[in-house]
């Protein structure tokens, strides 16, 4: 009896073995039909969280891994190719814990890792448009960027625009947390903004601006009310990038049928996730069939044209059996074919449905091309927190005095008087006897006053040059228009107008020293607009503020035909005479928040120089201002990470600016840098011993470096507190620097809108010709003056670009300051997840085959 039972058991096991082998073999052969379709119509997948895994497991150090064969994730390049993936949205998931902290910096770092990933592997190609996807060669995988979680924009439309400029093509309005302006479907995960509206007034503006930009709105994780509000509002199709059908699995992230109906009306798309929790609500065994059930339900409810795939690999913890990694997509497609889906419907799921949505979004963008930038801002009271700097504008008295200063008509002695005699101009005492000094603050001893009158008499008798120096200065500036290294107008626009350019006319603006008419009168051919972030934003929201200021410069230069944004020396040299070139410089290394990735993203946005410090130390560089702020008081000179910053700036082609740095920092940077550096707005310490000015020893080093010092017009730095400062005082700094470092080491960085007061005769940006006239009077040659005006800066910029070109084979620096050395209350502690098995789902195809063979061997021999 026992023998018969064993015999029956053996026969049953053998039948089971044969059945399993038949099933596996049939699946393998049937997949050939799916593979044939997928070869013709390669898959677009809308959600893969590999970038998050790269941060958690490898600190974004791509140099330590091979993405072709990486086996600690369910995604690698070889598997993507095996899965016939033609385009992949790499998702930037920013943990909700970073909200109201450092979400913006973390986002830039994740954008950076995706860009480096695509640059490092020939099989990946970064694209930003529907056409880019279709144009991608079949040997490559088109790579796009999606951002998961609206908290990543930190309630800033300017930040949203800068993400778009960096290549982000969709934004999920919420993740597992509310934002101040949108509700999540996951109410139990976080406690942010529990009383918020489904889609607040600012949320409405976010949707409108995304439509205007051409950025896809992703409603995954949004509450029912938020989704319905957005579907009502959006002019463009929207998507759910990784969700399922709530009728199949009642999970909060999944989409109910009434929302599906609205999605159909919107012509949008639901990209089905493979997450076990969303597919089967936590059942232990989830198969491909369970995933296909979601496809069937959505097809039945709204049609096959509204479905795609957003598998969520490397974001989910458990995978359905048969869909364990990105190589397994053909198994799902085969399942749908077996269920009677037509080839046309399957092609839609694979690619065509999503392309239609993306093209629809781009069409809405193109239709709104003439619409202005959205300048709305969130209610600041709603978002106030300890990690957000309260940006207080200057006092009303200060604004009034500024307005008075720039609207009065100051006396212009150099234009009112005749040309001074050339022989007196050569005398060593001429500077203190200059008639300008007499008019604006005469030395009260009689001999000097009499000598000034003698000068007037000589000129009146005609002892001067044949050509007035004023005319010579204007002729020089017409042919060699000025490149000024530093203007703080963007900060004034924030303080006085909340960056709302629609409320001002920059051609005639009279509350600042700078407007377009004055720049034109001053013969300014190019202006570095300073992106200055207050030191109080360090360890808070400096990165968001930097993006907002970059944005306002870009909008300013886009809004006025007199301006043209440029980023290279070639651009500068080709700028038409009727335009002013706009360039961007960052003032203060705290703007990068100790992140080389943020530095790289700023460069991509157009930043072409960065000051290593402002009036505060950073963790890696010492400022010249010792008593203004208390940040990192133990930092001396330039640390090891600071040297990495300089090296990465050299590699990028970003000019190193040493204004505001301590002597030790400047000395170390001059030794470290392969490229020439600048002081964008400083003066000579020997003429005025202000801490920001440059001592002779550093001027000599600057000469050897082939860099330049761009002289500031700040009276505080020119005359060390003298009540009256003249053009002659400014020229004294030029003369001293010329004597120590040579005429090729000098430029102009007026510091308008940043300094409080300016010399008499240089009250605003229209007055530059007066300084050039004074230099000519002091026997500066035309060649030397052309160098001061533009040629010296162009030479430095060209050499910086040459170092960039010479460094083109170098990879991006992955150095960082140890996170434990930077922790503070406004920085998220990025703890790595507990290590688990590679895929908490069922074993893969190869593992199943091995299991079956083992079972067969066991049955045969036992």
mmCIF file with all atom_site columns, N, CA and C in Angstrom, residues 375-430:
data_model
loop_
_atom_site.group_PDB
_atom_site.id
_atom_site.type_symbol
_atom_site.label_atom_id
_atom_site.label_alt_id
_atom_site.label_comp_id
_atom_site.label_asym_id
_atom_site.label_entity_id
_atom_site.label_seq_id
_atom_site.pdbx_PDB_ins_code
_atom_site.Cartn_x
_atom_site.Cartn_y
_atom_site.Cartn_z
_atom_site.occupancy
_atom_site.B_iso_or_equiv
_atom_site.pdbx_formal_charge
_atom_site.auth_seq_id
_atom_site.auth_comp_id
_atom_site.auth_asym_id
_atom_site.auth_atom_id
_atom_site.pdbx_PDB_model_num
ATOM 1   N N  . UNK A 1 375 ? 4.354  85.641  -12.403 1.00 0.00 ? 375 UNK A N  1
ATOM 2   C CA . UNK A 1 375 ? 5.097  86.244  -11.290 1.00 0.00 ? 375 UNK A CA 1
ATOM 3   C C  . UNK A 1 375 ? 4.412  86.084  -9.945  1.00 0.00 ? 375 UNK A C  1
ATOM 4   N N  . UNK A 1 376 ? 3.374  85.277  -9.892  1.00 0.00 ? 376 UNK A N  1
ATOM 5   C CA . UNK A 1 376 ? 2.676  85.080  -8.625  1.00 0.00 ? 376 UNK A CA 1
ATOM 6   C C  . UNK A 1 376 ? 3.581  84.362  -7.629  1.00 0.00 ? 376 UNK A C  1
ATOM 7   N N  . UNK A 1 377 ? 3.368  84.639  -6.361  1.00 0.00 ? 377 UNK A N  1
ATOM 8   C CA . UNK A 1 377 ? 4.146  83.977  -5.324  1.00 0.00 ? 377 UNK A CA 1
ATOM 9   C C  . UNK A 1 377 ? 3.223  83.463  -4.232  1.00 0.00 ? 377 UNK A C  1
ATOM 10  N N  . UNK A 1 378 ? 3.701  82.481  -3.498  1.00 0.00 ? 378 UNK A N  1
ATOM 11  C CA . UNK A 1 378 ? 2.916  81.886  -2.433  1.00 0.00 ? 378 UNK A CA 1
ATOM 12  C C  . UNK A 1 378 ? 2.778  82.894  -1.293  1.00 0.00 ? 378 UNK A C  1
ATOM 13  N N  . UNK A 1 379 ? 1.724  82.757  -0.532  1.00 0.00 ? 379 UNK A N  1
ATOM 14  C CA . UNK A 1 379 ? 1.551  83.561  0.680   1.00 0.00 ? 379 UNK A CA 1
ATOM 15  C C  . UNK A 1 379 ? 2.711  83.269  1.625   1.00 0.00 ? 379 UNK A C  1
ATOM 16  N N  . UNK A 1 380 ? 3.576  84.261  1.846   1.00 0.00 ? 380 UNK A N  1
ATOM 17  C CA . UNK A 1 380 ? 4.797  84.020  2.611   1.00 0.00 ? 380 UNK A CA 1
ATOM 18  C C  . UNK A 1 380 ? 4.501  83.646  4.054   1.00 0.00 ? 380 UNK A C  1
ATOM 19  N N  . UNK A 1 381 ? 3.378  84.099  4.583   1.00 0.00 ? 381 UNK A N  1
ATOM 20  C CA . UNK A 1 381 ? 3.015  83.706  5.945   1.00 0.00 ? 381 UNK A CA 1
ATOM 21  C C  . UNK A 1 381 ? 2.729  82.212  6.017   1.00 0.00 ? 381 UNK A C  1
ATOM 22  N N  . UNK A 1 382 ? 2.204  81.676  4.929   1.00 0.00 ? 382 UNK A N  1
ATOM 23  C CA . UNK A 1 382 ? 1.858  80.254  4.899   1.00 0.00 ? 382 UNK A CA 1
ATOM 24  C C  . UNK A 1 382 ? 3.100  79.372  4.914   1.00 0.00 ? 382 UNK A C  1
ATOM 25  N N  . UNK A 1 383 ? 4.181  79.840  4.333   1.00 0.00 ? 383 UNK A N  1
ATOM 26  C CA . UNK A 1 383 ? 5.383  79.008  4.201   1.00 0.00 ? 383 UNK A CA 1
ATOM 27  C C  . UNK A 1 383 ? 6.503  79.410  5.148   1.00 0.00 ? 383 UNK A C  1
ATOM 28  N N  . UNK A 1 384 ? 6.249  80.388  6.017   1.00 0.00 ? 384 UNK A N  1
ATOM 29  C CA . UNK A 1 384 ? 7.289  80.828  6.939   1.00 0.00 ? 384 UNK A CA 1
ATOM 30  C C  . UNK A 1 384 ? 7.722  79.673  7.838   1.00 0.00 ? 384 UNK A C  1
ATOM 31  N N  . UNK A 1 385 ? 9.036  79.478  7.956   1.00 0.00 ? 385 UNK A N  1
ATOM 32  C CA . UNK A 1 385 ? 9.569  78.454  8.854   1.00 0.00 ? 385 UNK A CA 1
ATOM 33  C C  . UNK A 1 385 ? 11.016 78.816  9.178   1.00 0.00 ? 385 UNK A C  1
ATOM 34  N N  . UNK A 1 386 ? 11.601 78.093  10.109  1.00 0.00 ? 386 UNK A N  1
ATOM 35  C CA . UNK A 1 386 ? 12.945 78.431  10.586  1.00 0.00 ? 386 UNK A CA 1
ATOM 36  C C  . UNK A 1 386 ? 14.020 78.254  9.525   1.00 0.00 ? 386 UNK A C  1
ATOM 37  N N  . UNK A 1 387 ? 13.717 77.517  8.472   1.00 0.00 ? 387 UNK A N  1
ATOM 38  C CA . UNK A 1 387 ? 14.708 77.263  7.427   1.00 0.00 ? 387 UNK A CA 1
ATOM 39  C C  . UNK A 1 387 ? 14.516 78.160  6.210   1.00 0.00 ? 387 UNK A C  1
ATOM 40  N N  . UNK A 1 388 ? 13.678 79.164  6.350   1.00 0.00 ? 388 UNK A N  1
ATOM 41  C CA . UNK A 1 388 ? 13.406 80.085  5.243   1.00 0.00 ? 388 UNK A CA 1
ATOM 42  C C  . UNK A 1 388 ? 13.772 81.494  5.691   1.00 0.00 ? 388 UNK A C  1
ATOM 43  N N  . UNK A 1 389 ? 14.704 82.119  4.996   1.00 0.00 ? 389 UNK A N  1
ATOM 44  C CA . UNK A 1 389 ? 15.151 83.457  5.364   1.00 0.00 ? 389 UNK A CA 1
ATOM 45  C C  . UNK A 1 389 ? 14.035 84.465  5.127   1.00 0.00 ? 389 UNK A C  1
ATOM 46  N N  . UNK A 1 390 ? 13.792 85.305  6.117   1.00 0.00 ? 390 UNK A N  1
ATOM 47  C CA . UNK A 1 390 ? 12.834 86.387  5.942   1.00 0.00 ? 390 UNK A CA 1
ATOM 48  C C  . UNK A 1 390 ? 13.541 87.526  5.232   1.00 0.00 ? 390 UNK A C  1
ATOM 49  N N  . UNK A 1 391 ? 13.150 87.774  4.004   1.00 0.00 ? 391 UNK A N  1
ATOM 50  C CA . UNK A 1 391 ? 13.838 88.767  3.178   1.00 0.00 ? 391 UNK A CA 1
ATOM 51  C C  . UNK A 1 391 ? 13.232 90.142  3.414   1.00 0.00 ? 391 UNK A C  1
ATOM 52  N N  . UNK A 1 392 ? 13.830 90.866  4.340   1.00 0.00 ? 392 UNK A N  1
ATOM 53  C CA . UNK A 1 392 ? 13.347 92.206  4.636   1.00 0.00 ? 392 UNK A CA 1
ATOM 54  C C  . UNK A 1 392 ? 13.980 93.205  3.675   1.00 0.00 ? 392 UNK A C  1
ATOM 55  N N  . UNK A 1 393 ? 13.159 94.008  3.004   1.00 0.00 ? 393 UNK A N  1
ATOM 56  C CA . UNK A 1 393 ? 13.733 95.023  2.113   1.00 0.00 ? 393 UNK A CA 1
ATOM 57  C C  . UNK A 1 393 ? 14.381 96.133  2.930   1.00 0.00 ? 393 UNK A C  1
ATOM 58  N N  . UNK A 1 394 ? 15.156 97.015  2.275   1.00 0.00 ? 394 UNK A N  1
ATOM 59  C CA . UNK A 1 394 ? 15.744 98.137  2.993   1.00 0.00 ? 394 UNK A CA 1
ATOM 60  C C  . UNK A 1 394 ? 14.667 99.005  3.622   1.00 0.00 ? 394 UNK A C  1
ATOM 61  N N  . UNK A 1 395 ? 15.029 99.762  4.637   1.00 0.00 ? 395 UNK A N  1
ATOM 62  C CA . UNK A 1 395 ? 14.071 100.633 5.311   1.00 0.00 ? 395 UNK A CA 1
ATOM 63  C C  . UNK A 1 395 ? 13.530 101.676 4.339   1.00 0.00 ? 395 UNK A C  1
ATOM 64  N N  . UNK A 1 396 ? 12.365 102.210 4.682   1.00 0.00 ? 396 UNK A N  1
ATOM 65  C CA . UNK A 1 396 ? 11.750 103.225 3.828   1.00 0.00 ? 396 UNK A CA 1
ATOM 66  C C  . UNK A 1 396 ? 12.663 104.440 3.678   1.00 0.00 ? 396 UNK A C  1
ATOM 67  N N  . UNK A 1 397 ? 13.379 104.780 4.766   1.00 0.00 ? 397 UNK A N  1
ATOM 68  C CA . UNK A 1 397 ? 14.297 105.926 4.709   1.00 0.00 ? 397 UNK A CA 1
ATOM 69  C C  . UNK A 1 397 ? 15.416 105.672 3.718   1.00 0.00 ? 397 UNK A C  1
ATOM 70  N N  . UNK A 1 398 ? 15.935 104.416 3.736   1.00 0.00 ? 398 UNK A N  1
ATOM 71  C CA . UNK A 1 398 ? 17.029 104.076 2.821   1.00 0.00 ? 398 UNK A CA 1
ATOM 72  C C  . UNK A 1 398 ? 16.548 104.141 1.369   1.00 0.00 ? 398 UNK A C  1
ATOM 73  N N  . UNK A 1 399 ? 15.350 103.616 1.124   1.00 0.00 ? 399 UNK A N  1
ATOM 74  C CA . UNK A 1 399 ? 14.807 103.644 -0.230  1.00 0.00 ? 399 UNK A CA 1
ATOM 75  C C  . UNK A 1 399 ? 14.614 105.086 -0.692  1.00 0.00 ? 399 UNK A C  1
ATOM 76  N N  . UNK A 1 400 ? 14.127 105.941 0.239   1.00 0.00 ? 400 UNK A N  1
ATOM 77  C CA . UNK A 1 400 ? 13.910 107.343 -0.115  1.00 0.00 ? 400 UNK A CA 1
ATOM 78  C C  . UNK A 1 400 ? 15.229 108.025 -0.460  1.00 0.00 ? 400 UNK A C  1
ATOM 79  N N  . UNK A 1 401 ? 16.266 107.769 0.369   1.00 0.00 ? 401 UNK A N  1
ATOM 80  C CA . UNK A 1 401 ? 17.558 108.398 0.099   1.00 0.00 ? 401 UNK A CA 1
ATOM 81  C C  . UNK A 1 401 ? 18.150 107.909 -1.209  1.00 0.00 ? 401 UNK A C  1
ATOM 82  N N  . UNK A 1 402 ? 17.946 106.628 -1.498  1.00 0.00 ? 402 UNK A N  1
ATOM 83  C CA . UNK A 1 402 ? 18.418 106.079 -2.768  1.00 0.00 ? 402 UNK A CA 1
ATOM 84  C C  . UNK A 1 402 ? 17.730 106.768 -3.929  1.00 0.00 ? 402 UNK A C  1
ATOM 85  N N  . UNK A 1 403 ? 16.406 106.925 -3.818  1.00 0.00 ? 403 UNK A N  1
ATOM 86  C CA . UNK A 1 403 ? 15.646 107.567 -4.879  1.00 0.00 ? 403 UNK A CA 1
ATOM 87  C C  . UNK A 1 403 ? 16.126 109.000 -5.083  1.00 0.00 ? 403 UNK A C  1
ATOM 88  N N  . UNK A 1 404 ? 16.366 109.707 -3.955  1.00 0.00 ? 404 UNK A N  1
ATOM 89  C CA . UNK A 1 404 ? 16.862 111.073 -4.060  1.00 0.00 ? 404 UNK A CA 1
ATOM 90  C C  . UNK A 1 404 ? 18.203 111.102 -4.783  1.00 0.00 ? 404 UNK A C  1
ATOM 91  N N  . UNK A 1 405 ? 19.077 110.164 -4.415  1.00 0.00 ? 405 UNK A N  1
ATOM 92  C CA . UNK A 1 405 ? 20.432 110.157 -4.980  1.00 0.00 ? 405 UNK A CA 1
ATOM 93  C C  . UNK A 1 405 ? 20.419 109.950 -6.472  1.00 0.00 ? 405 UNK A C  1
ATOM 94  N N  . UNK A 1 406 ? 19.521 109.138 -6.968  1.00 0.00 ? 406 UNK A N  1
ATOM 95  C CA . UNK A 1 406 ? 19.567 108.809 -8.387  1.00 0.00 ? 406 UNK A CA 1
ATOM 96  C C  . UNK A 1 406 ? 18.671 109.703 -9.235  1.00 0.00 ? 406 UNK A C  1
ATOM 97  N N  . UNK A 1 407 ? 17.827 110.535 -8.594  1.00 0.00 ? 407 UNK A N  1
ATOM 98  C CA . UNK A 1 407 ? 16.957 111.392 -9.395  1.00 0.00 ? 407 UNK A CA 1
ATOM 99  C C  . UNK A 1 407 ? 17.485 112.819 -9.464  1.00 0.00 ? 407 UNK A C  1
ATOM 100 N N  . UNK A 1 408 ? 18.354 113.212 -8.512  1.00 0.00 ? 408 UNK A N  1
ATOM 101 C CA . UNK A 1 408 ? 18.950 114.526 -8.606  1.00 0.00 ? 408 UNK A CA 1
ATOM 102 C C  . UNK A 1 408 ? 19.961 114.563 -9.760  1.00 0.00 ? 408 UNK A C  1
ATOM 103 N N  . UNK A 1 409 ? 20.279 115.732 -10.232 1.00 0.00 ? 409 UNK A N  1
ATOM 104 C CA . UNK A 1 409 ? 21.258 115.873 -11.309 1.00 0.00 ? 409 UNK A CA 1
ATOM 105 C C  . UNK A 1 409 ? 22.565 116.377 -10.729 1.00 0.00 ? 409 UNK A C  1
ATOM 106 N N  . UNK A 1 410 ? 23.494 115.490 -10.420 1.00 0.00 ? 410 UNK A N  1
ATOM 107 C CA . UNK A 1 410 ? 24.755 115.918 -9.810  1.00 0.00 ? 410 UNK A CA 1
ATOM 108 C C  . UNK A 1 410 ? 25.591 116.738 -10.794 1.00 0.00 ? 410 UNK A C  1
ATOM 109 N N  . UNK A 1 411 ? 26.413 117.595 -10.213 1.00 0.00 ? 411 UNK A N  1
ATOM 110 C CA . UNK A 1 411 ? 27.307 118.407 -11.028 1.00 0.00 ? 411 UNK A CA 1
ATOM 111 C C  . UNK A 1 411 ? 28.319 117.519 -11.743 1.00 0.00 ? 411 UNK A C  1
ATOM 112 N N  . UNK A 1 412 ? 28.575 117.787 -12.978 1.00 0.00 ? 412 UNK A N  1
ATOM 113 C CA . UNK A 1 412 ? 29.515 117.010 -13.767 1.00 0.00 ? 412 UNK A CA 1
ATOM 114 C C  . UNK A 1 412 ? 30.676 117.891 -14.169 1.00 0.00 ? 412 UNK A C  1
ATOM 115 N N  . UNK A 1 413 ? 31.644 118.093 -13.268 1.00 0.00 ? 413 UNK A N  1
ATOM 116 C CA . UNK A 1 413 ? 32.733 119.050 -13.538 1.00 0.00 ? 413 UNK A CA 1
ATOM 117 C C  . UNK A 1 413 ? 33.517 118.734 -14.790 1.00 0.00 ? 413 UNK A C  1
ATOM 118 N N  . UNK A 1 414 ? 33.757 117.466 -15.063 1.00 0.00 ? 414 UNK A N  1
ATOM 119 C CA . UNK A 1 414 ? 34.589 117.137 -16.217 1.00 0.00 ? 414 UNK A CA 1
ATOM 120 C C  . UNK A 1 414 ? 33.915 117.522 -17.521 1.00 0.00 ? 414 UNK A C  1
ATOM 121 N N  . UNK A 1 415 ? 32.582 117.519 -17.511 1.00 0.00 ? 415 UNK A N  1
ATOM 122 C CA . UNK A 1 415 ? 31.876 117.908 -18.730 1.00 0.00 ? 415 UNK A CA 1
ATOM 123 C C  . UNK A 1 415 ? 31.701 119.415 -18.796 1.00 0.00 ? 415 UNK A C  1
ATOM 124 N N  . UNK A 1 416 ? 31.693 120.075 -17.613 1.00 0.00 ? 416 UNK A N  1
ATOM 125 C CA . UNK A 1 416 ? 31.439 121.509 -17.583 1.00 0.00 ? 416 UNK A CA 1
ATOM 126 C C  . UNK A 1 416 ? 32.699 122.329 -17.836 1.00 0.00 ? 416 UNK A C  1
ATOM 127 N N  . UNK A 1 417 ? 33.862 121.764 -17.483 1.00 0.00 ? 417 UNK A N  1
ATOM 128 C CA . UNK A 1 417 ? 35.109 122.515 -17.585 1.00 0.00 ? 417 UNK A CA 1
ATOM 129 C C  . UNK A 1 417 ? 35.850 122.178 -18.871 1.00 0.00 ? 417 UNK A C  1
ATOM 130 N N  . UNK A 1 418 ? 36.770 123.037 -19.226 1.00 0.00 ? 418 UNK A N  1
ATOM 131 C CA . UNK A 1 418 ? 37.613 122.770 -20.401 1.00 0.00 ? 418 UNK A CA 1
ATOM 132 C C  . UNK A 1 418 ? 38.579 121.643 -20.088 1.00 0.00 ? 418 UNK A C  1
ATOM 133 N N  . UNK A 1 419 ? 39.311 121.216 -21.097 1.00 0.00 ? 419 UNK A N  1
ATOM 134 C CA . UNK A 1 419 ? 40.292 120.148 -20.927 1.00 0.00 ? 419 UNK A CA 1
ATOM 135 C C  . UNK A 1 419 ? 41.466 120.666 -20.107 1.00 0.00 ? 419 UNK A C  1
ATOM 136 N N  . UNK A 1 420 ? 41.874 119.901 -19.112 1.00 0.00 ? 420 UNK A N  1
ATOM 137 C CA . UNK A 1 420 ? 42.991 120.351 -18.270 1.00 0.00 ? 420 UNK A CA 1
ATOM 138 C C  . UNK A 1 420 ? 44.318 120.155 -19.011 1.00 0.00 ? 420 UNK A C  1
ATOM 139 N N  . UNK A 1 421 ? 45.246 120.986 -18.677 1.00 0.00 ? 421 UNK A N  1
ATOM 140 C CA . UNK A 1 421 ? 46.518 120.966 -19.391 1.00 0.00 ? 421 UNK A CA 1
ATOM 141 C C  . UNK A 1 421 ? 47.238 119.652 -19.219 1.00 0.00 ? 421 UNK A C  1
ATOM 142 N N  . UNK A 1 422 ? 47.836 119.184 -20.301 1.00 0.00 ? 422 UNK A N  1
ATOM 143 C CA . UNK A 1 422 ? 48.454 117.869 -20.274 1.00 0.00 ? 422 UNK A CA 1
ATOM 144 C C  . UNK A 1 422 ? 49.686 117.834 -19.390 1.00 0.00 ? 422 UNK A C  1
ATOM 145 N N  . UNK A 1 423 ? 50.419 118.956 -19.312 1.00 0.00 ? 423 UNK A N  1
ATOM 146 C CA . UNK A 1 423 ? 51.639 118.893 -18.505 1.00 0.00 ? 423 UNK A CA 1
ATOM 147 C C  . UNK A 1 423 ? 51.310 118.835 -17.021 1.00 0.00 ? 423 UNK A C  1
ATOM 148 N N  . UNK A 1 424 ? 50.231 119.531 -16.577 1.00 0.00 ? 424 UNK A N  1
ATOM 149 C CA . UNK A 1 424 ? 49.838 119.438 -15.166 1.00 0.00 ? 424 UNK A CA 1
ATOM 150 C C  . UNK A 1 424 ? 49.301 118.052 -14.844 1.00 0.00 ? 424 UNK A C  1
ATOM 151 N N  . UNK A 1 425 ? 48.662 117.429 -15.816 1.00 0.00 ? 425 UNK A N  1
ATOM 152 C CA . UNK A 1 425 ? 48.119 116.093 -15.581 1.00 0.00 ? 425 UNK A CA 1
ATOM 153 C C  . UNK A 1 425 ? 49.221 115.094 -15.285 1.00 0.00 ? 425 UNK A C  1
ATOM 154 N N  . UNK A 1 426 ? 50.459 115.390 -15.788 1.00 0.00 ? 426 UNK A N  1
ATOM 155 C CA . UNK A 1 426 ? 51.562 114.469 -15.568 1.00 0.00 ? 426 UNK A CA 1
ATOM 156 C C  . UNK A 1 426 ? 52.227 114.687 -14.213 1.00 0.00 ? 426 UNK A C  1
ATOM 157 N N  . UNK A 1 427 ? 51.903 115.781 -13.538 1.00 0.00 ? 427 UNK A N  1
ATOM 158 C CA . UNK A 1 427 ? 52.555 116.085 -12.275 1.00 0.00 ? 427 UNK A CA 1
ATOM 159 C C  . UNK A 1 427 ? 52.075 115.152 -11.168 1.00 0.00 ? 427 UNK A C  1
ATOM 160 N N  . UNK A 1 428 ? 52.974 114.771 -10.228 1.00 0.00 ? 428 UNK A N  1
ATOM 161 C CA . UNK A 1 428 ? 52.592 113.833 -9.182  1.00 0.00 ? 428 UNK A CA 1
ATOM 162 C C  . UNK A 1 428 ? 51.535 114.382 -8.239  1.00 0.00 ? 428 UNK A C  1
ATOM 163 N N  . UNK A 1 429 ? 51.418 115.716 -8.129  1.00 0.00 ? 429 UNK A N  1
ATOM 164 C CA . UNK A 1 429 ? 50.432 116.274 -7.198  1.00 0.00 ? 429 UNK A CA 1
ATOM 165 C C  . UNK A 1 429 ? 49.103 116.578 -7.876  1.00 0.00 ? 429 UNK A C  1
ATOM 166 N N  . UNK A 1 430 ? 49.004 116.163 -9.151  1.00 0.00 ? 430 UNK A N  1
ATOM 167 C CA . UNK A 1 430 ? 47.795 116.528 -9.894  1.00 0.00 ? 430 UNK A CA 1
ATOM 168 C C  . UNK A 1 430 ? 46.530 115.945 -9.279  1.00 0.00 ? 430 UNK A C  1
#
